[in-house]
mmCIF file of C-alpha atoms and ligand atoms in Angstrom:
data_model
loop_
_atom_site.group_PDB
_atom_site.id
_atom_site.type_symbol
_atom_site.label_atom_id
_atom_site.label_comp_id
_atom_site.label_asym_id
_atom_site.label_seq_id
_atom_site.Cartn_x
_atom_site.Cartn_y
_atom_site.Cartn_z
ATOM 1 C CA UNK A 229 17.218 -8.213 -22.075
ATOM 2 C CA UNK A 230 18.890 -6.412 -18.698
ATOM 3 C CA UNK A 231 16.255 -5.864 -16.012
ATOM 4 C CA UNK A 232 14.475 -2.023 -16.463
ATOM 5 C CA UNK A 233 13.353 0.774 -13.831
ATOM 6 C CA UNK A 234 10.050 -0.442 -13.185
ATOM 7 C CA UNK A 235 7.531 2.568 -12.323
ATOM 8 C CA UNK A 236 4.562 0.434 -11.805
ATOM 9 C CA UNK A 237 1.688 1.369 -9.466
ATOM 10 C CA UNK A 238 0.762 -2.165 -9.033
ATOM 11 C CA UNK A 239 1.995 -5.106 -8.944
ATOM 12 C CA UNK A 240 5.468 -3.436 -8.794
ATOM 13 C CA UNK A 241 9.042 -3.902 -8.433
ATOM 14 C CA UNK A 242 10.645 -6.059 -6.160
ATOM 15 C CA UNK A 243 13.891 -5.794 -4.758
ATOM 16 C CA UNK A 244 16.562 -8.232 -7.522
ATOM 17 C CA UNK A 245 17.972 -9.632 -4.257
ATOM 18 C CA UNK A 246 14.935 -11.294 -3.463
ATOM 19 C CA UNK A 247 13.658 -12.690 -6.255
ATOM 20 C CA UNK A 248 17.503 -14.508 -6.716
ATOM 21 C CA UNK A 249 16.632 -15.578 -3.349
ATOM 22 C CA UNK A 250 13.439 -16.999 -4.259
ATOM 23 C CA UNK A 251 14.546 -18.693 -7.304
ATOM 24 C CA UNK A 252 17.821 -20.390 -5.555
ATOM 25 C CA UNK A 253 15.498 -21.863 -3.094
ATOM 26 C CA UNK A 254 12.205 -22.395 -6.110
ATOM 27 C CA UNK A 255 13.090 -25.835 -6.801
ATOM 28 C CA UNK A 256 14.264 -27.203 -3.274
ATOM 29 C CA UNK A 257 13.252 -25.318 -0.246
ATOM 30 C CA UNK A 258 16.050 -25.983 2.274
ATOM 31 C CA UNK A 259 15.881 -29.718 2.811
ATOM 32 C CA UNK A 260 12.041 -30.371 2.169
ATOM 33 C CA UNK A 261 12.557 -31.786 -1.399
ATOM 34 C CA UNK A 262 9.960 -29.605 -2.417
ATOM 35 C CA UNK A 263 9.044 -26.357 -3.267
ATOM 36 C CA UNK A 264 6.939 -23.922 -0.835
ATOM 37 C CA UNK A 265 4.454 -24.023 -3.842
ATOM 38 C CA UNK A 266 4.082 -27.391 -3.497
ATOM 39 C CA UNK A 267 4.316 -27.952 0.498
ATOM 40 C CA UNK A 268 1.081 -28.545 2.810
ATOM 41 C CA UNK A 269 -0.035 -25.287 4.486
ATOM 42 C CA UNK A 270 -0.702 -27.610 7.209
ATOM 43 C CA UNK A 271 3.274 -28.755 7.476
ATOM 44 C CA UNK A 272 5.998 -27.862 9.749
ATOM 45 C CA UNK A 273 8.413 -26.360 7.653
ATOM 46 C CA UNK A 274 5.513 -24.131 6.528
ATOM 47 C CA UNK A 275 4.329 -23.018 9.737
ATOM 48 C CA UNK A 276 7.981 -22.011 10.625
ATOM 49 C CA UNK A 277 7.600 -19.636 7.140
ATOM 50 C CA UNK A 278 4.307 -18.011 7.984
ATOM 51 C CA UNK A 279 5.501 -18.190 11.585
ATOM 52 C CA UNK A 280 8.609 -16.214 10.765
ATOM 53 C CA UNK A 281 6.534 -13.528 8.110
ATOM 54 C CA UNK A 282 4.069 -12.835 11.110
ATOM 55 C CA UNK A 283 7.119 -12.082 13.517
ATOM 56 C CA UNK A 284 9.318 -10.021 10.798
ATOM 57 C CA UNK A 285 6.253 -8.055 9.889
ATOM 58 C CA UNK A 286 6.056 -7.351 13.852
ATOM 59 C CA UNK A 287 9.338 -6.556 14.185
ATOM 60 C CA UNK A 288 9.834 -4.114 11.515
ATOM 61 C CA UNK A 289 6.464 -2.390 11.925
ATOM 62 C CA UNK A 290 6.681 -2.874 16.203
ATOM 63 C CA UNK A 291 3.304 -4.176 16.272
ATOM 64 C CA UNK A 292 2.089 -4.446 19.783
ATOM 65 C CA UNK A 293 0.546 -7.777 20.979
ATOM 66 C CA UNK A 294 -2.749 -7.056 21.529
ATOM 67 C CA UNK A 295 -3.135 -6.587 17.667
ATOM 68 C CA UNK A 296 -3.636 -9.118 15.380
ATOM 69 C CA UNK A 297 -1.995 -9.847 12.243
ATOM 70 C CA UNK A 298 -4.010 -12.090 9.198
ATOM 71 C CA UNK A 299 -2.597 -13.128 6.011
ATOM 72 C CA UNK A 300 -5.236 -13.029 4.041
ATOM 73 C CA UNK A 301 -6.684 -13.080 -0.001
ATOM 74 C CA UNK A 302 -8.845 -10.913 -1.836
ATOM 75 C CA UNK A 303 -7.463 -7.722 -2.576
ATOM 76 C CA UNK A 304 -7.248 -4.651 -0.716
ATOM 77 C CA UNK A 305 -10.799 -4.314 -2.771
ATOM 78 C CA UNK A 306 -12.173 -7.333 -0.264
ATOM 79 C CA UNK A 307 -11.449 -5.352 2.819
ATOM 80 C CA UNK A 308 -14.083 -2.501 1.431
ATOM 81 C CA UNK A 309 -16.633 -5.261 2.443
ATOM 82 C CA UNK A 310 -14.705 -7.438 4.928
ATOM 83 C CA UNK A 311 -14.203 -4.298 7.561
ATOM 84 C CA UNK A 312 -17.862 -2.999 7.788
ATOM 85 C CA UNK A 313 -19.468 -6.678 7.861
ATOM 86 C CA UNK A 314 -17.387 -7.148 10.998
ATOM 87 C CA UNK A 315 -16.963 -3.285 12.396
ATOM 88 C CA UNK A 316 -20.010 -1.586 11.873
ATOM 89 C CA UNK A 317 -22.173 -3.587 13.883
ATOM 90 C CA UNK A 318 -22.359 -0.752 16.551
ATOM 91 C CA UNK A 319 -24.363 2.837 15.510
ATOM 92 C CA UNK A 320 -24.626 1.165 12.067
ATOM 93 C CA UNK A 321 -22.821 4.808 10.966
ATOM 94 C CA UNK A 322 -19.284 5.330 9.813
ATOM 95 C CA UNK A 323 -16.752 8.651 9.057
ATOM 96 C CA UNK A 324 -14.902 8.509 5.519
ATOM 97 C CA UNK A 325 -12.529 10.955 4.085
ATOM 98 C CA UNK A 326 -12.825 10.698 0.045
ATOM 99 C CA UNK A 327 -9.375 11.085 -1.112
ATOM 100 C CA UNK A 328 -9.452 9.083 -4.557
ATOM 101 C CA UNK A 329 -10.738 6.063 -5.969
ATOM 102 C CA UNK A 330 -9.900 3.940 -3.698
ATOM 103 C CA UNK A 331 -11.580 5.813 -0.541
ATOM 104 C CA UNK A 332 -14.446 6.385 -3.191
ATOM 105 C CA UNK A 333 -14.526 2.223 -3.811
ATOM 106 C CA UNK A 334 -14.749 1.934 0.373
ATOM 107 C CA UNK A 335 -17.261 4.412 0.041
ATOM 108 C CA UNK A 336 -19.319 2.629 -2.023
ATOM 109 C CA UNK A 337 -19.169 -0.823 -1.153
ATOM 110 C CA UNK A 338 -19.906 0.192 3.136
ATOM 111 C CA UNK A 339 -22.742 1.859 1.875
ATOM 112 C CA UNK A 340 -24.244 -1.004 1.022
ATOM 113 C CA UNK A 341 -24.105 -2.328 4.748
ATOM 114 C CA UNK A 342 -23.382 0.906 6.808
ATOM 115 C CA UNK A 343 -24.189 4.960 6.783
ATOM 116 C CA UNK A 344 -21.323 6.305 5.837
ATOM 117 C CA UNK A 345 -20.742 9.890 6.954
ATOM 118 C CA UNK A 346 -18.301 11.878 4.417
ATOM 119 C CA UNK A 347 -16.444 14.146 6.500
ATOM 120 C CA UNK A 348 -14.298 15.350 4.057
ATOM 121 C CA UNK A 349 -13.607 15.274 0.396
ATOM 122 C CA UNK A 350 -11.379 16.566 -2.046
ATOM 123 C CA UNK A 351 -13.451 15.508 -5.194
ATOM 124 C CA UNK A 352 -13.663 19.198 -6.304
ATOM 125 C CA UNK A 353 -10.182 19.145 -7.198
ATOM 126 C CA UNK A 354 -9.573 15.752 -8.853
ATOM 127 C CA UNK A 355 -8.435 14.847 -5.606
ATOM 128 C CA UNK A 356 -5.107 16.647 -6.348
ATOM 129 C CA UNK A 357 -5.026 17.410 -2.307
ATOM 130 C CA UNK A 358 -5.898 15.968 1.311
ATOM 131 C CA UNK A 359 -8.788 18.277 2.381
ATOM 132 C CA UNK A 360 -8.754 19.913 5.899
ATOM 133 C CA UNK A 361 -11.287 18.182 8.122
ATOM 134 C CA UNK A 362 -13.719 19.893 10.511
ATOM 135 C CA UNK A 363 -13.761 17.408 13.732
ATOM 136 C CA UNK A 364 -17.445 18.828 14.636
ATOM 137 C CA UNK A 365 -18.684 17.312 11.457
ATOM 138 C CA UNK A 366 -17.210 13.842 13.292
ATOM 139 C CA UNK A 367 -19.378 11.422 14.510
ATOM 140 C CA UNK A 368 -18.578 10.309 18.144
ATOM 141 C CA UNK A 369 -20.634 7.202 17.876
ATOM 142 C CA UNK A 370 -19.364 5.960 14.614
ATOM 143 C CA UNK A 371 -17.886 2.515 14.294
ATOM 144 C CA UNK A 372 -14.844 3.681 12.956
ATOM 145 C CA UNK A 373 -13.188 6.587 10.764
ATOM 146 C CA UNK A 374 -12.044 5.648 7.740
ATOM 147 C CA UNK A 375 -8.881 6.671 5.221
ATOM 148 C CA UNK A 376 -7.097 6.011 2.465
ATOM 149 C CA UNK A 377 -3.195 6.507 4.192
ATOM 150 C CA UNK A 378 -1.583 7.600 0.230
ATOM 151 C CA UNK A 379 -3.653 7.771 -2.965
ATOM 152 C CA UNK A 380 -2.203 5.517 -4.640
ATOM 153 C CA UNK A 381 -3.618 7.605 -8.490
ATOM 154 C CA UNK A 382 -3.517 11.150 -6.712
ATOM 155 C CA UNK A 383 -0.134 11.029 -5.241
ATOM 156 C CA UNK A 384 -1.291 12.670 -2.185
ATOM 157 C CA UNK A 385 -0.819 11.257 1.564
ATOM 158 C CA UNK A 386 -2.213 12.009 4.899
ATOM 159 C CA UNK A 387 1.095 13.496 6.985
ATOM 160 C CA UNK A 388 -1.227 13.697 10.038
ATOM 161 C CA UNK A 389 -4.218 12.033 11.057
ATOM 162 C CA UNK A 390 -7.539 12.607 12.105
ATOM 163 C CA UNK A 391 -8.216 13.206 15.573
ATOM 164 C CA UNK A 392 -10.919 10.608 15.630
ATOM 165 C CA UNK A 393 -10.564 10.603 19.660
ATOM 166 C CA UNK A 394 -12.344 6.615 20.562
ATOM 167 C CA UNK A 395 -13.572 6.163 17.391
ATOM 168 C CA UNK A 396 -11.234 3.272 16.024
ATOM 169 C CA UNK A 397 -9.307 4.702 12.895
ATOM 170 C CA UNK A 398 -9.054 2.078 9.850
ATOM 171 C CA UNK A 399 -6.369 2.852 7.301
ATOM 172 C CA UNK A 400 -5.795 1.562 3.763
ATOM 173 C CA UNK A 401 -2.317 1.434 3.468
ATOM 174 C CA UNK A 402 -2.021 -0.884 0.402
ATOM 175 C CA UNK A 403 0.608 1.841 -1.598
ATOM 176 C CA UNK A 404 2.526 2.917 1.852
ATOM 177 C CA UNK A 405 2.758 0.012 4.160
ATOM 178 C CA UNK A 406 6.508 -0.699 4.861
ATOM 179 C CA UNK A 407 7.181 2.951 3.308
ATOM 180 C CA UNK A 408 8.066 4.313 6.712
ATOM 181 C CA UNK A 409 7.842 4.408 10.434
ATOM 182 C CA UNK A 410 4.131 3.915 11.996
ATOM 183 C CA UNK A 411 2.628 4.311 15.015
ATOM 184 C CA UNK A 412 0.302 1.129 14.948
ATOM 185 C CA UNK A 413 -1.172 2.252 18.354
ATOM 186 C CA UNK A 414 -2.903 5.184 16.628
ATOM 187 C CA UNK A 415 -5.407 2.429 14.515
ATOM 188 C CA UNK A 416 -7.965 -0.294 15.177
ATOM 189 C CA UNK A 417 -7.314 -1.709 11.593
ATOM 190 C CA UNK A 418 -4.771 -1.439 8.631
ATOM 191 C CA UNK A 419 -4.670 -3.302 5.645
ATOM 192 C CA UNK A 420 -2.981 -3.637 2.527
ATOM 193 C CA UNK A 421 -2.811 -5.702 -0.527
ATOM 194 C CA UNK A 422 0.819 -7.062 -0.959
ATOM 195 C CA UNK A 423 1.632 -5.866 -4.468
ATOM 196 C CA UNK A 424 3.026 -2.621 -3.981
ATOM 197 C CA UNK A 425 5.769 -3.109 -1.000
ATOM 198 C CA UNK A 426 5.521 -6.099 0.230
ATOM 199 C CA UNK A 427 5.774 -8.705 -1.711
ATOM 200 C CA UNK A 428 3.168 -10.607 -5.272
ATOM 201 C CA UNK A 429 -0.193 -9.943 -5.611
ATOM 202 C CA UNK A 430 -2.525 -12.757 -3.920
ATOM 203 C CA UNK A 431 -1.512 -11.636 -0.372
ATOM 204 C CA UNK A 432 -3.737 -9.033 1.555
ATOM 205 C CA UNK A 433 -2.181 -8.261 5.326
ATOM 206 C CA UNK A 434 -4.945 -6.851 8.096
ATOM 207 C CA UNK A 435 -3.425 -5.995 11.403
ATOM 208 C CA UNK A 436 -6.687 -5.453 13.562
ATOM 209 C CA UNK A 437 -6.889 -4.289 17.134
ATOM 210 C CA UNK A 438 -7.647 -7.957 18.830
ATOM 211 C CA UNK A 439 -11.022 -6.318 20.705
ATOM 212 C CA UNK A 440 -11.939 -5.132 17.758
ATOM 213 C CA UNK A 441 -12.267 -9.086 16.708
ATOM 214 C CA UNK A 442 -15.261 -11.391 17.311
ATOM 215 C CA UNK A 443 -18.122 -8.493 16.238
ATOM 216 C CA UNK A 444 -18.622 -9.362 12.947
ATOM 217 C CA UNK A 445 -22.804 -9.576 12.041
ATOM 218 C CA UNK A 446 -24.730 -12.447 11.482
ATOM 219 C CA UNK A 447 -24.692 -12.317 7.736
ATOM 220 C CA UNK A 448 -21.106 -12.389 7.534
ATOM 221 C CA UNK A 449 -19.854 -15.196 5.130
ATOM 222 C CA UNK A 450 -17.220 -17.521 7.009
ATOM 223 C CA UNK A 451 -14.423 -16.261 5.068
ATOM 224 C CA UNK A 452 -15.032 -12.753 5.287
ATOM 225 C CA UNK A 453 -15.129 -13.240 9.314
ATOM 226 C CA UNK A 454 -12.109 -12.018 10.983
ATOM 227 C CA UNK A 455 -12.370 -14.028 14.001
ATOM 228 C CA UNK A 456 -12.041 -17.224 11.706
ATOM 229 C CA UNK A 457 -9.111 -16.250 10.687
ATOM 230 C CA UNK A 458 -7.760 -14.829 13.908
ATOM 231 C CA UNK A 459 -8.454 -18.043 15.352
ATOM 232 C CA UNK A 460 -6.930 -20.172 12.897
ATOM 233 C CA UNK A 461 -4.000 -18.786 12.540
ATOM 234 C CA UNK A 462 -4.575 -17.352 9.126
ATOM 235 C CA UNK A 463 -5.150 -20.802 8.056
ATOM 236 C CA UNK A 464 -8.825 -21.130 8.356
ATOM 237 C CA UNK A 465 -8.394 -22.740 4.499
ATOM 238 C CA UNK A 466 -5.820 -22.717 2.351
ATOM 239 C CA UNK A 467 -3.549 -18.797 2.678
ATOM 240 C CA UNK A 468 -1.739 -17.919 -0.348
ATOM 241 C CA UNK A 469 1.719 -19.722 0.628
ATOM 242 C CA UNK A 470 3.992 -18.936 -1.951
ATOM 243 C CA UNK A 471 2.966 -14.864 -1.682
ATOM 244 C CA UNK A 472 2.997 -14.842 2.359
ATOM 245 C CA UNK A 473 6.444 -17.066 1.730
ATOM 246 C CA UNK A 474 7.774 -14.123 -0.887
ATOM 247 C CA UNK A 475 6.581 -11.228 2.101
ATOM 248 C CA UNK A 476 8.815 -13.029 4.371
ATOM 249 C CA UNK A 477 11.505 -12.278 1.736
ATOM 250 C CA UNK A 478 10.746 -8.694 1.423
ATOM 251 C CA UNK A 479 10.636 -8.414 5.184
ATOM 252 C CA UNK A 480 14.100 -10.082 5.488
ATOM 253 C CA UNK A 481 15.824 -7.864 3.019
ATOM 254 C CA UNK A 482 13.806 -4.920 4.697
ATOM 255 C CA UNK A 483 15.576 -5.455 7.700
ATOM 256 C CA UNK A 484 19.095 -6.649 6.476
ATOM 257 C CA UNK A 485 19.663 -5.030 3.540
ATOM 258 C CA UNK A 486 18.373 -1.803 3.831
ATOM 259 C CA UNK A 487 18.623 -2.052 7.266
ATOM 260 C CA UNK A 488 14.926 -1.867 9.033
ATOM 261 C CA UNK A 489 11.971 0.850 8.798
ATOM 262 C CA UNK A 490 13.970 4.379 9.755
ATOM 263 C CA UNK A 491 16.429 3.654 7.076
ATOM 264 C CA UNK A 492 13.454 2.232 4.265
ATOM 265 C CA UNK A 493 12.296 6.139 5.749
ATOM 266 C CA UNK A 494 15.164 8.038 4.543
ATOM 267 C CA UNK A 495 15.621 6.459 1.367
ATOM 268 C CA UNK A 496 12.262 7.124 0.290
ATOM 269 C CA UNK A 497 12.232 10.864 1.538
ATOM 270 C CA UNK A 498 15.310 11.170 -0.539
ATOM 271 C CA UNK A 499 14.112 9.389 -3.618
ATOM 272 C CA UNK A 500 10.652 11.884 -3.511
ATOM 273 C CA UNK A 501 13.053 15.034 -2.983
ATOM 274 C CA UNK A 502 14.965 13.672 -5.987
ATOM 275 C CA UNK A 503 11.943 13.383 -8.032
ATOM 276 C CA UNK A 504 9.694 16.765 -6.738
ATOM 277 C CA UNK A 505 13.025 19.136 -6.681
ATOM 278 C CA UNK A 506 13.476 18.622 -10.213
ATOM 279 C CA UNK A 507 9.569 18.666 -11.231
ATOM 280 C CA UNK A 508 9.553 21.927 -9.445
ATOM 281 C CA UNK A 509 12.070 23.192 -11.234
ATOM 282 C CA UNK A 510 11.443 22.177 -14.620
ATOM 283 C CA UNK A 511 9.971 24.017 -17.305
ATOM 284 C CA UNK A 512 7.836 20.794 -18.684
ATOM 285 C CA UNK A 513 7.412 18.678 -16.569
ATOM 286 C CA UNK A 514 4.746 19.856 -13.717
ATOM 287 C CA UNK A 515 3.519 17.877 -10.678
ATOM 288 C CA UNK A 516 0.068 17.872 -9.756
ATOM 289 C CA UNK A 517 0.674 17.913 -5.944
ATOM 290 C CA UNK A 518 1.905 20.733 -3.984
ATOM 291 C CA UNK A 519 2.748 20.880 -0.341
ATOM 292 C CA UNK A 520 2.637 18.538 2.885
ATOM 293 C CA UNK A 521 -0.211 16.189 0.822
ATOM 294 C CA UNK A 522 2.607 14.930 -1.893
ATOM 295 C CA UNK A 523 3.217 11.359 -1.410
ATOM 296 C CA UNK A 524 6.614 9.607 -0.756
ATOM 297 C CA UNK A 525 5.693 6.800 -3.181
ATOM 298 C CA UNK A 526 3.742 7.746 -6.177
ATOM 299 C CA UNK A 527 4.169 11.071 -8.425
ATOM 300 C CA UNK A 528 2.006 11.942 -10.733
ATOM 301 C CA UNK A 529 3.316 14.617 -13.038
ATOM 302 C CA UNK A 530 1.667 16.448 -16.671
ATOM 303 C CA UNK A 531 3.032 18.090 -19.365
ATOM 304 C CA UNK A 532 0.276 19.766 -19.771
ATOM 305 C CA UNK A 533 0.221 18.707 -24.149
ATOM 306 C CA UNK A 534 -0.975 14.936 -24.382
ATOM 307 C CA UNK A 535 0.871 14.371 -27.293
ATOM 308 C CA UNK A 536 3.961 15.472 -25.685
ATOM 309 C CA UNK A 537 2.649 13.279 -22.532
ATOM 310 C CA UNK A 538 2.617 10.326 -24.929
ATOM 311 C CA UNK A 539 5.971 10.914 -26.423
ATOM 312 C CA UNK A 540 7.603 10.981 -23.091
ATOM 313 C CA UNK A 541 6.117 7.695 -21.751
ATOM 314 C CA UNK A 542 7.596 6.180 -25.216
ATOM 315 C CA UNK A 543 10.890 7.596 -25.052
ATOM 316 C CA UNK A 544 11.343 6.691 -21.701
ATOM 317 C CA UNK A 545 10.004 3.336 -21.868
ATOM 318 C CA UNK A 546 12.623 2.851 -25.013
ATOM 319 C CA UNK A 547 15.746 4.133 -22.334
ATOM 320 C CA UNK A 548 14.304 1.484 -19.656
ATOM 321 C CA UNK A 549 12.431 3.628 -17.530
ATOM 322 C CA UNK A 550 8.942 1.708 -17.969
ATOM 323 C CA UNK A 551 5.305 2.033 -16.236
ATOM 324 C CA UNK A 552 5.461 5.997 -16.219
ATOM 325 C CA UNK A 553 1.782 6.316 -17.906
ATOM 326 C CA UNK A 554 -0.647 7.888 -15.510
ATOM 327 C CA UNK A 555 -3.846 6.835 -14.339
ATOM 328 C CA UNK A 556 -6.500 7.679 -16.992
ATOM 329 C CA UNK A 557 -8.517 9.747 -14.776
ATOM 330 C CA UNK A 558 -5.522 12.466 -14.107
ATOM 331 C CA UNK A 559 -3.646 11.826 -17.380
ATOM 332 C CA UNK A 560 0.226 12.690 -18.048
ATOM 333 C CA UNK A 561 2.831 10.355 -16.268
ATOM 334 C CA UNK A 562 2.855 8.823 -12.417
ATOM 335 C CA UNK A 563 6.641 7.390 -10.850
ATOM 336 C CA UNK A 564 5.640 4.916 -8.475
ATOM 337 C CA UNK A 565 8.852 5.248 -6.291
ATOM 338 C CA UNK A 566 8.413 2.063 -4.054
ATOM 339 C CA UNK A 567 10.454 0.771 -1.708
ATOM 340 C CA UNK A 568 12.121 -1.625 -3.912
ATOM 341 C CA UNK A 569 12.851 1.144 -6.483
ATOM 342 C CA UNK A 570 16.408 2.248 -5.496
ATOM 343 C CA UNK A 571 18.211 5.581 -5.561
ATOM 344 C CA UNK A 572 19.974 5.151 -8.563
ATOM 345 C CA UNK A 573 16.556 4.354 -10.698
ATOM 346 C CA UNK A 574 15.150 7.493 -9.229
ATOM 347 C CA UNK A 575 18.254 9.580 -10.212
ATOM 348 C CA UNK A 576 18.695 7.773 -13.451
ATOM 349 C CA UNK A 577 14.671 8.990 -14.373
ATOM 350 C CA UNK A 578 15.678 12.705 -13.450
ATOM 351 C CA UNK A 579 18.486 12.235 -15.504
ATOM 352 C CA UNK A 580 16.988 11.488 -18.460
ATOM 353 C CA UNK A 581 13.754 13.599 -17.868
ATOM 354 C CA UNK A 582 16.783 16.833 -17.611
ATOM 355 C CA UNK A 583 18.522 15.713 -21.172
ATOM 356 C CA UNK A 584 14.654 15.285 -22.616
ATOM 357 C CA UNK A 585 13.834 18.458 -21.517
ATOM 358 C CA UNK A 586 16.392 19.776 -22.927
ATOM 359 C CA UNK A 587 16.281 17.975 -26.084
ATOM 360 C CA UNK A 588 12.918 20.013 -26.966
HETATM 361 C C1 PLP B 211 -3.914 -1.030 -5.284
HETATM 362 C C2 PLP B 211 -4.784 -0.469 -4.246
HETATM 363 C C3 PLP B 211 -6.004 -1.070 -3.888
HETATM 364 C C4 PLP B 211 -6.567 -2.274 -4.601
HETATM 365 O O1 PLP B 211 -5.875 -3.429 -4.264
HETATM 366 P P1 PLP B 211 -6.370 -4.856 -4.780
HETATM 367 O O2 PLP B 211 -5.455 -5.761 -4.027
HETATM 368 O O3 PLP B 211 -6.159 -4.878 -6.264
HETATM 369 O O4 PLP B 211 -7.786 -5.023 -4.418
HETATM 370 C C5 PLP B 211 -6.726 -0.523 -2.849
HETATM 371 N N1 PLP B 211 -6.295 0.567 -2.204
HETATM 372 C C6 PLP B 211 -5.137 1.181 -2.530
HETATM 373 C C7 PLP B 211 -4.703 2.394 -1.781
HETATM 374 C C8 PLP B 211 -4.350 0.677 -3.563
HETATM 375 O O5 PLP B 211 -3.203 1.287 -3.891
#
């Protein structure tokens, strides 16, 4: 069977280029006689891999040394825990914007240690938006300000931030990391879970201001403490090699092939025109985002009939186009357009969503 148009939210595609490169070097990796599965994390020839993710990831994202940058496991979902045991050990109180599930997840699992302090929420509206935020309701003493960057099951993104002044801003950027240019100055933490655009699942990245390091309370397990990890390198115990080894991979091709962060930019501006200039123009299919809040990297989109719904997801799946189901708790289809999803998938989609349209 020939490789399909995967439209998965997560774990999703990866570029064909890399995974050749992976499995030309599976077996043997350069001279080691080994595979990377099978190396020590404590070896040379892996410290030159990690070594070389850690300065790619720099590179393309211009980190600034006085952050930090951990390779770490878990999940994105560990980080809901991991950040307040080690940043709200201040007021005690922290500012969250609900966008979605995965800001309502945070939400949840800070409570448990921290006040959290919704200043914003766009619940009301199945979370079809990014509400506008009142900066008097923000708390100037909180230990940080907290957002989801893109909603990953919404398909809506914050396309400015929250003037949070001191109070360090921490960013889940699990769906949008990589998907264009950041200012990393402008946080105290991001994080991300590796399975949407940059690399297998197994691999969470947290770059973390460096004074924000070392404040983590008493209760904090060993893992979960970012200053063991800062300190060791990431390599406190054993990091997920073989995904940190496949990031360096996607980093590599992110700056050769496509030709660094402006350029990964453009493409995906022009792959989300593609997709929202013909759902605003069609007749069938609707989106369910309007405006500056659509995201660059997942589309959700309804029919507005759930049999009809159904039928497309089938159809398409059948012409190769596969994964275009939409989260259960918004219904019709979602096109997760990542970064390894290239032009030509996104055009072929449109394509065939045109002659299905028609077809009716
Ligand atoms: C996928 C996703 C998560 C969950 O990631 P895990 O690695 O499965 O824990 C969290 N936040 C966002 C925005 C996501 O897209």
């Amino acid at each position: 069977m020939e490789r399909v148009y995967n439209f998965s939210a997560g774990p999703s595609v990866i570029a064909e280029s890399v995974l050749k490169k992976a499995q030309a070097e599976l077996v043997n990796y350069g001279d080691a006689g080994m595979s990377v599965m099978e190396m020590s994390h404590r070896s040379p020839v892996y410290q030159a891999i990690i070594d070389e993710t850690e300065a790619l990831l720099r590179e393309v994202l211009s980190i600034p040394d006085d952050y930090a940058v951990l390779f770490l496991q878990g999940g994105a979902s560990s980080q809901f825990a991991m950040i307040p045991l080690n940043l709200a050990n201040g007021s005690g109180a922290i500012d969250l914007v609900l966008t979605g599930q995965w800001a309502s997840k945070a939400n949840q699992e800070a409570s448990k240690y921290c006040q959290v302090n919704i200043v914003g929420s766009s619940k009301d509206k199945t979370f079809s938006y990014i509400p506008k935020l009142d900066k008097s309701k923000f708390n100037p003493d909180a230990d940080y300000f907290y957002i989801c960057s893109n909603n990953t099951i919404y398909g809506t993104r914050f396309a400015t931030l929250p003037e949070c002044g001191n109070v360090p801003l921490v960013a889940d950027m699990s769906s949008c990391i990589l998907s264009e240019k950041i200012d990393v100055t402008k946080y105290g933490l991001i994080f991300a879970g590796a399975q949407k655009n940059m690399g297998p699942a197994g691999l969470t990245v947290v770059i973390i201001r460096k004074d924000l390091i070392g404040k983590a309370r008493d209760i904090t397990p060993t893992m979960f403490n970012y200053e063991i990890h800062a300190n060791n390198g990431s390599m406190y115990n054993t990091p997920p090699t073989f995904a940190i080894y496949m990031c360096k991979l996607v980093l590599e091709w992110l700056k050769n092939e496509i030709g660094g962060i402006e350029a990964m930019e453009e493409i995906n501006h022009k792959k989300a025109a593609i997709m929202y200039d013909y759902l605003d123009s069609s007749k069938v299919f609707k989106p369910t985002v309007s405006g500056a809040d659509r995201s660059y990297m997942n589309i959700p989109f309804i029919t507005g009939n759930e049999d009809l719904d159904k039928a497309f997801v089938k159809a398409a799946a059948a012409a190769g186009f596969v994964n275009l189901k939409g989260h259960r708790s918004v219904g019709g289809m979602r096109a997760s357009i990542y970064n390894a999803m290239p032009v030509e998938g996104v055009e072929k989609l449109v394509k065939f969503m045109k002659d299905y349209e028609v077809s009716l």
